[in-house]
Short mmCIF file of C-alpha atoms in Angstrom, two decimals:
data_model
loop_
_atom_site.label_atom_id
_atom_site.label_comp_id
_atom_site.label_asym_id
_atom_site.label_seq_id
_atom_site.Cartn_x
_atom_site.Cartn_y
_atom_site.Cartn_z
CA MET A 118 -44.44 0.26 13.95
CA LEU A 119 -42.67 -0.06 18.10
CA PHE A 120 -40.61 -2.72 15.94
CA ALA A 121 -39.10 0.09 13.41
CA ALA A 122 -38.77 2.28 16.19
CA ALA A 123 -36.67 0.10 18.24
CA VAL A 124 -34.43 -0.45 15.12
CA LEU A 125 -33.90 2.98 14.71
CA LEU A 126 -32.80 3.49 17.73
CA GLY A 127 -30.65 0.32 18.67
CA SER A 128 -28.81 1.83 14.83
CA ALA A 129 -28.59 5.20 16.44
CA LEU A 130 -26.90 3.78 19.73
CA ARG A 131 -24.19 1.56 17.06
CA ALA A 132 -22.96 4.78 15.56
CA ALA A 133 -22.77 6.75 18.90
CA ASP A 134 -20.86 3.68 20.63
CA GLU A 135 -18.81 3.38 16.92
CA SER A 136 -18.26 7.42 17.44
CA ASP A 137 -17.74 7.32 21.44
CA GLY A 138 -14.44 4.27 19.94
CA GLU A 139 -13.34 6.39 17.66
CA ALA A 140 -13.04 9.83 19.74
CA ALA A 141 -10.86 7.11 22.13
CA VAL A 142 -8.50 6.11 19.91
CA ARG A 143 -7.72 10.00 18.74
CA VAL A 144 -7.65 10.98 22.86
CA ASP A 145 -3.39 11.77 22.24
CA ARG A 146 -1.76 8.73 23.84
CA PRO A 147 1.90 8.26 23.01
CA ILE A 148 3.27 4.72 23.04
CA VAL A 149 5.29 3.96 26.16
CA ALA A 150 7.78 1.71 25.07
CA PRO A 151 8.95 -0.81 27.72
CA ALA A 152 11.65 0.04 29.55
CA GLY A 153 14.86 -0.42 28.31
CA GLN A 154 13.81 -1.95 24.86
CA ILE A 155 13.29 -0.52 20.97
CA PRO A 156 11.35 -1.63 18.31
CA ALA A 157 12.44 -5.53 17.65
CA SER A 158 11.60 -4.95 13.84
CA LEU A 159 14.96 -2.39 13.23
CA LEU A 160 17.39 -5.00 13.74
CA LEU A 161 20.05 -2.19 11.64
CA LEU A 162 19.66 1.07 10.24
CA PRO A 163 23.25 2.38 8.12
CA ASP A 164 24.32 5.21 8.62
CA GLU A 165 22.87 7.02 5.69
CA VAL A 166 19.52 6.33 6.73
CA GLY A 167 19.43 7.43 10.36
CA ARG A 168 15.46 7.39 10.53
CA ALA A 169 12.65 4.88 10.61
CA VAL A 170 8.72 5.35 11.19
CA VAL A 171 7.22 2.31 12.74
CA VAL A 172 3.56 2.48 12.54
CA ASP A 173 1.10 0.48 14.88
CA VAL A 174 -2.14 -0.40 12.55
CA ASP A 175 -4.21 -1.80 16.10
CA THR A 176 -3.41 1.61 18.08
CA ASN A 177 -3.50 4.25 14.97
CA ARG A 178 0.16 4.96 16.40
CA LEU A 179 3.12 6.21 14.26
CA LEU A 180 7.36 6.03 15.55
CA VAL A 181 9.67 8.58 13.87
CA VAL A 182 12.40 6.63 15.25
CA GLU A 183 15.94 8.25 14.64
CA ARG A 184 19.43 6.41 15.37
CA SER A 185 22.03 8.04 17.62
CA GLU A 186 25.33 7.93 19.87
CA ARG A 187 23.09 6.78 22.98
CA GLY A 188 21.15 4.00 20.43
CA VAL A 189 18.15 4.02 18.63
CA GLU A 190 15.59 6.34 20.36
CA ILE A 191 11.80 7.25 19.79
CA VAL A 192 11.37 11.34 18.96
CA GLN A 193 8.18 11.19 17.21
CA ASP A 194 4.39 9.51 18.16
CA HIS A 195 2.05 10.88 16.20
CA TYR A 196 -1.97 9.17 16.13
CA VAL A 197 -2.40 7.98 12.21
CA ALA A 198 -5.43 7.24 10.30
CA ILE A 199 -5.57 3.82 8.07
CA GLY A 200 -7.50 2.03 5.43
CA LYS A 201 -11.86 2.01 6.27
CA ALA A 202 -11.54 -1.36 5.51
CA GLY A 203 -8.51 -1.61 8.09
CA ALA A 204 -5.40 -3.09 7.28
CA ASP A 205 -3.67 -7.00 5.41
CA LYS A 206 -4.13 -4.91 1.64
CA ARG A 207 -4.47 -7.79 -0.52
CA ILE A 208 -5.93 -6.67 -3.89
CA GLU A 209 -6.65 -3.58 -5.48
CA GLY A 210 -9.58 -1.33 -4.39
CA ASP A 211 -10.18 -3.32 -1.21
CA GLU A 212 -9.24 0.19 0.82
CA LYS A 213 -6.93 -2.00 2.92
CA THR A 214 -3.65 -0.76 4.26
CA PRO A 215 -0.84 -2.95 3.18
CA ILE A 216 1.26 -4.59 6.29
CA GLY A 217 5.06 -4.89 5.59
CA VAL A 218 8.11 -2.56 5.01
CA TYR A 219 8.32 0.01 2.26
CA TYR A 220 10.48 3.55 1.26
CA VAL A 221 9.36 6.51 0.89
CA THR A 222 10.29 6.64 -3.09
CA ARG A 223 9.21 10.87 -3.20
CA PHE A 224 8.04 14.13 -1.61
CA ILE A 225 5.43 15.65 -3.22
CA GLU A 226 4.25 18.77 -2.34
CA GLY A 227 0.49 19.88 -1.19
CA ARG A 228 0.58 22.88 -3.54
CA GLU A 229 0.43 20.02 -6.24
CA LEU A 230 -2.46 18.07 -4.86
CA PRO A 231 -5.87 18.09 -4.18
CA PRO A 232 -6.62 19.77 -0.87
CA ILE A 233 -7.13 16.36 0.82
CA TYR A 234 -3.74 15.87 0.87
CA GLY A 235 -3.04 18.68 3.31
CA ALA A 236 0.64 19.69 3.66
CA GLY A 237 1.95 16.81 0.99
CA ALA A 238 2.90 13.30 0.67
CA LEU A 239 5.38 10.48 0.65
CA PRO A 240 4.17 7.56 -1.64
CA VAL A 241 5.47 4.40 -0.46
CA ASN A 242 6.45 1.41 -2.94
CA TYR A 243 3.69 -0.79 -2.56
CA PRO A 244 3.72 -3.23 -3.74
CA ASN A 245 7.17 -3.96 -2.90
CA ALA A 246 8.68 -7.73 -4.24
CA TRP A 247 7.66 -9.42 -1.04
CA ASP A 248 3.83 -8.46 -2.18
CA ARG A 249 4.46 -9.27 -5.59
CA ARG A 250 5.69 -12.67 -4.73
CA LEU A 251 1.91 -12.83 -2.50
CA ASP A 252 0.03 -11.91 -6.06
CA ARG A 253 -1.02 -8.43 -3.75
CA THR A 254 -2.03 -5.99 -6.07
CA GLY A 255 -3.06 -2.19 -6.23
CA SER A 256 -0.45 1.63 -6.01
CA GLY A 257 -1.15 4.56 -4.97
CA ILE A 258 0.11 4.01 -0.76
CA TRP A 259 1.20 6.91 0.33
CA LEU A 260 1.79 8.60 4.31
CA HIS A 261 0.14 12.16 3.74
CA GLY A 262 -1.09 14.95 5.35
CA THR A 263 -5.21 16.01 5.58
CA ASP A 264 -7.59 19.57 5.16
CA LYS A 265 -8.85 17.37 8.24
CA ASP A 266 -8.65 18.58 12.60
CA ASP A 267 -8.01 16.50 14.81
CA ALA A 268 -12.08 15.84 16.01
CA THR A 269 -12.56 14.54 12.49
CA LEU A 270 -9.77 12.42 11.33
CA MET A 271 -11.20 8.91 11.42
CA PRO A 272 -9.00 6.35 12.53
CA ARG A 273 -10.08 4.48 9.81
CA SER A 274 -10.57 6.63 6.73
CA SER A 275 -7.91 6.77 4.26
CA ARG A 276 -8.40 4.27 0.70
CA GLY A 277 -5.23 2.59 2.25
CA CYS A 278 -3.27 5.62 2.89
CA LEU A 279 -1.83 6.15 5.74
CA THR A 280 -2.74 10.19 6.92
CA VAL A 281 -1.66 12.11 9.56
CA LEU A 282 -2.47 15.86 10.52
CA ASP A 283 -0.64 18.48 8.48
CA GLU A 284 1.51 20.01 11.66
CA ASP A 285 2.54 16.27 12.37
CA PHE A 286 3.02 15.12 8.68
CA LEU A 287 5.82 18.44 8.32
CA GLU A 288 7.88 17.00 11.27
CA ILE A 289 7.83 13.71 9.76
CA ARG A 290 8.49 15.14 6.25
CA GLU A 291 11.92 17.03 8.12
CA GLY A 292 14.94 14.29 7.51
CA ALA A 293 12.81 12.00 5.40
CA ALA A 294 15.33 9.91 3.60
CA VAL A 295 13.74 9.60 -0.17
CA GLY A 296 15.12 6.01 -1.31
CA ASP A 297 16.15 5.41 2.12
CA MET A 298 14.03 5.56 4.58
CA PRO A 299 11.58 2.60 5.61
CA VAL A 300 8.50 2.52 6.49
CA ILE A 301 7.14 -0.29 8.38
CA VAL A 302 3.47 -1.37 9.00
CA GLY A 303 2.43 -3.93 11.43
CA HIS A 304 -0.26 -5.16 13.49
CA GLY A 305 1.06 -3.83 17.26
CA ILE A 306 4.76 -3.32 18.10
CA ASP A 307 6.87 -5.63 18.90
CA TRP A 308 9.57 -4.88 21.47
CA ALA A 309 13.16 -5.94 22.86
CA THR A 310 16.26 -4.71 23.96
CA PRO A 311 19.19 -3.71 22.42
CA ALA A 312 21.08 -6.93 23.52
CA GLU A 313 18.47 -9.18 21.79
CA VAL A 314 18.36 -6.85 18.38
CA VAL A 315 22.31 -6.97 18.82
CA GLU A 316 22.22 -11.36 18.45
CA LYS A 317 19.62 -11.48 16.12
CA ARG A 318 21.33 -8.79 13.91
CA GLU A 319 24.60 -11.05 14.60
CA SER A 320 22.37 -14.31 13.86
CA VAL A 321 21.64 -12.73 10.23
CA LEU A 322 24.65 -10.52 9.79
CA SER A 323 27.04 -13.97 9.90
CA ALA A 324 24.07 -15.52 7.03
CA ILE A 325 24.93 -13.18 4.83
CA GLU A 326 28.91 -13.18 4.94
CA LEU A 327 29.07 -16.96 4.63
CA TRP A 328 26.75 -16.58 1.17
CA ARG A 329 29.07 -13.24 -0.06
CA GLN A 330 32.19 -16.25 1.19
CA ASP A 331 30.47 -18.95 -1.14
CA TRP A 332 29.70 -16.78 -3.61
CA GLU A 333 33.54 -15.69 -4.16
CA SER A 334 34.18 -19.08 -3.88
CA ARG A 335 32.85 -19.71 -7.38
CA ASP A 336 31.58 -23.00 -6.18
CA PRO A 337 27.64 -23.55 -7.01
CA GLU A 338 26.96 -26.20 -4.22
CA ARG A 339 28.69 -23.36 -1.67
CA TYR A 340 26.21 -20.83 -2.95
CA LEU A 341 23.21 -22.77 -3.21
CA ARG A 342 23.01 -23.82 -0.20
CA HIS A 343 22.23 -20.39 1.14
CA TYR A 344 18.88 -20.94 -1.26
CA ALA A 345 15.35 -21.70 -0.12
CA ALA A 346 14.10 -24.62 -1.77
CA ASP A 347 10.67 -21.96 -2.87
CA PHE A 348 13.23 -19.22 -3.50
CA ALA A 349 12.01 -17.19 -6.68
CA SER A 350 13.65 -14.18 -8.29
CA ASP A 351 11.69 -12.22 -10.56
CA GLY A 352 10.04 -14.92 -11.72
CA MET A 353 13.12 -17.28 -12.12
CA SER A 354 12.87 -20.38 -10.08
CA ARG A 355 15.06 -21.80 -7.58
CA GLN A 356 16.15 -24.35 -10.21
CA ARG A 357 16.24 -22.30 -12.79
CA TRP A 358 18.71 -19.54 -10.47
CA ALA A 359 20.96 -22.96 -9.80
CA ASP A 360 21.20 -24.23 -13.62
CA HIS A 361 22.32 -20.37 -14.46
CA LYS A 362 24.42 -20.03 -11.54
CA SER A 363 26.30 -23.41 -11.73
CA ARG A 364 26.88 -22.28 -15.48
CA VAL A 365 28.57 -18.83 -14.85
CA ASN A 366 30.10 -18.88 -11.43
CA PRO A 367 32.43 -21.76 -12.17
CA SER A 368 33.67 -20.02 -15.25
CA LYS A 369 35.10 -16.73 -13.66
CA LYS A 370 38.45 -16.97 -13.15
CA PHE A 371 37.54 -14.61 -10.07
CA ILE A 372 34.38 -12.88 -8.56
CA GLU A 373 34.52 -10.14 -5.84
CA ILE A 374 31.58 -9.21 -3.36
CA GLY A 375 31.62 -5.97 -1.97
CA ILE A 376 28.36 -5.47 0.45
CA GLU A 377 27.40 -1.29 1.44
CA LYS A 378 25.06 0.20 3.03
CA LEU A 379 23.12 -2.59 4.53
CA ALA A 380 20.24 -2.12 6.08
CA LEU A 381 18.00 -5.31 8.39
CA TYR A 382 14.41 -5.58 9.21
CA SER A 383 12.39 -7.88 10.51
CA TYR A 384 9.12 -8.43 8.45
CA PRO A 385 5.85 -7.97 10.09
CA GLY A 386 2.97 -9.92 9.67
CA GLU A 387 5.64 -12.72 8.58
CA GLU A 388 7.17 -15.89 10.60
CA ALA A 389 10.89 -15.54 11.30
CA LEU A 390 11.49 -12.83 8.08
CA VAL A 391 14.01 -10.46 7.85
CA LEU A 392 14.42 -7.98 4.66
CA ALA A 393 18.13 -7.34 3.88
CA SER A 394 18.90 -3.81 2.00
CA PHE A 395 21.99 -3.43 0.54
CA ARG A 396 24.45 -1.48 -2.31
CA GLN A 397 25.95 -4.98 -4.32
CA ASP A 398 29.21 -4.35 -5.73
CA TYR A 399 30.13 -7.59 -8.16
CA ARG A 400 33.39 -7.60 -9.85
CA SER A 401 35.02 -10.29 -11.74
CA HIS A 402 37.64 -10.71 -14.39
CA ASN A 403 35.08 -9.95 -17.37
CA PHE A 404 31.95 -7.91 -15.61
CA GLU A 405 31.68 -4.94 -13.11
CA ARG A 406 28.50 -4.01 -11.69
CA SER A 407 27.09 -1.89 -9.14
CA ARG A 408 23.16 -1.92 -7.70
CA LEU A 409 20.82 -1.71 -5.12
CA LYS A 410 19.32 -5.36 -4.19
CA HIS A 411 16.68 -6.34 -1.92
CA GLN A 412 16.99 -10.10 0.06
CA TYR A 413 14.57 -11.59 1.68
CA TRP A 414 15.90 -14.12 4.48
CA ARG A 415 14.04 -16.76 6.05
CA LEU A 416 15.34 -18.71 9.11
CA GLU A 417 14.21 -22.48 8.41
CA ALA A 418 15.23 -25.29 10.68
CA ASP A 419 18.88 -25.43 9.31
CA GLY A 420 19.40 -21.93 9.58
CA TRP A 421 18.70 -18.47 7.26
CA LYS A 422 17.89 -19.45 3.73
CA ILE A 423 17.54 -17.00 1.41
CA VAL A 424 13.36 -16.95 -0.19
CA TRP A 425 13.68 -14.27 -2.59
CA GLU A 426 16.49 -11.93 -4.27
CA GLY A 427 16.49 -8.97 -6.40
CA ARG A 428 16.17 -5.43 -6.94
CA PRO A 429 13.40 -3.34 -4.81
#
């Protein structure tokens, strides 16, 4: 009898501690950026985008960052709830929030959804190309509102989505560019000075420009030196990619590559990985095409190499 009472008391105390811990997380405690520093993940926001969401799953904070004449600035800071099982989503139904760089794909009005989604939802493109490369599964990851208030929205309460209070969702929704606004989710936020961001940005930009020039040269050896040994593209191995490009490139009388709307984001949860997103304009003597392309560049001992390339 005494033992059973002790067990019940212990359970009650643990529940109280967990409740106190959740309450502490829900306290409004904006992130204070180190003086003169910005989120290091935002290497390049193109003019057409201008706004990004950066989420720290460890402190349950969501930042909205904008580019302006003064540079990159934090304009919103909100409490955000994540998956019941935490972060690092791997498989369908694990109730975890994914770590990575995602894009808002559309806006769904609250009136079109069940009440639990509150003012509406901004679905994102999980699983993205990098998730698929790593065999991560699942779907239906949204940034959305809620029918709860700040006293009842628990830090870990979704099935993997990012959940914010309705008034916060409406602020985030205003100015969100569907298809372009990145949602960057990570453990903590890496900070860097603008000079450090520029240094890394220029390093990646130089690699991309050299890749572009080498493609235009039509020399397969020069072109393929930019691709990592473990490169893959939608089921195509590096060898198949090399065989294909070695046949096609020299057959062209000329190749011209244009790059527009270039965005660069350091990828959270990965060592020295950068996502490059851009509009690619390809033109040769017998073919033209314009399309959105994503490349994942990894810094290796001999420089930046492409480990994945293709449509988002």
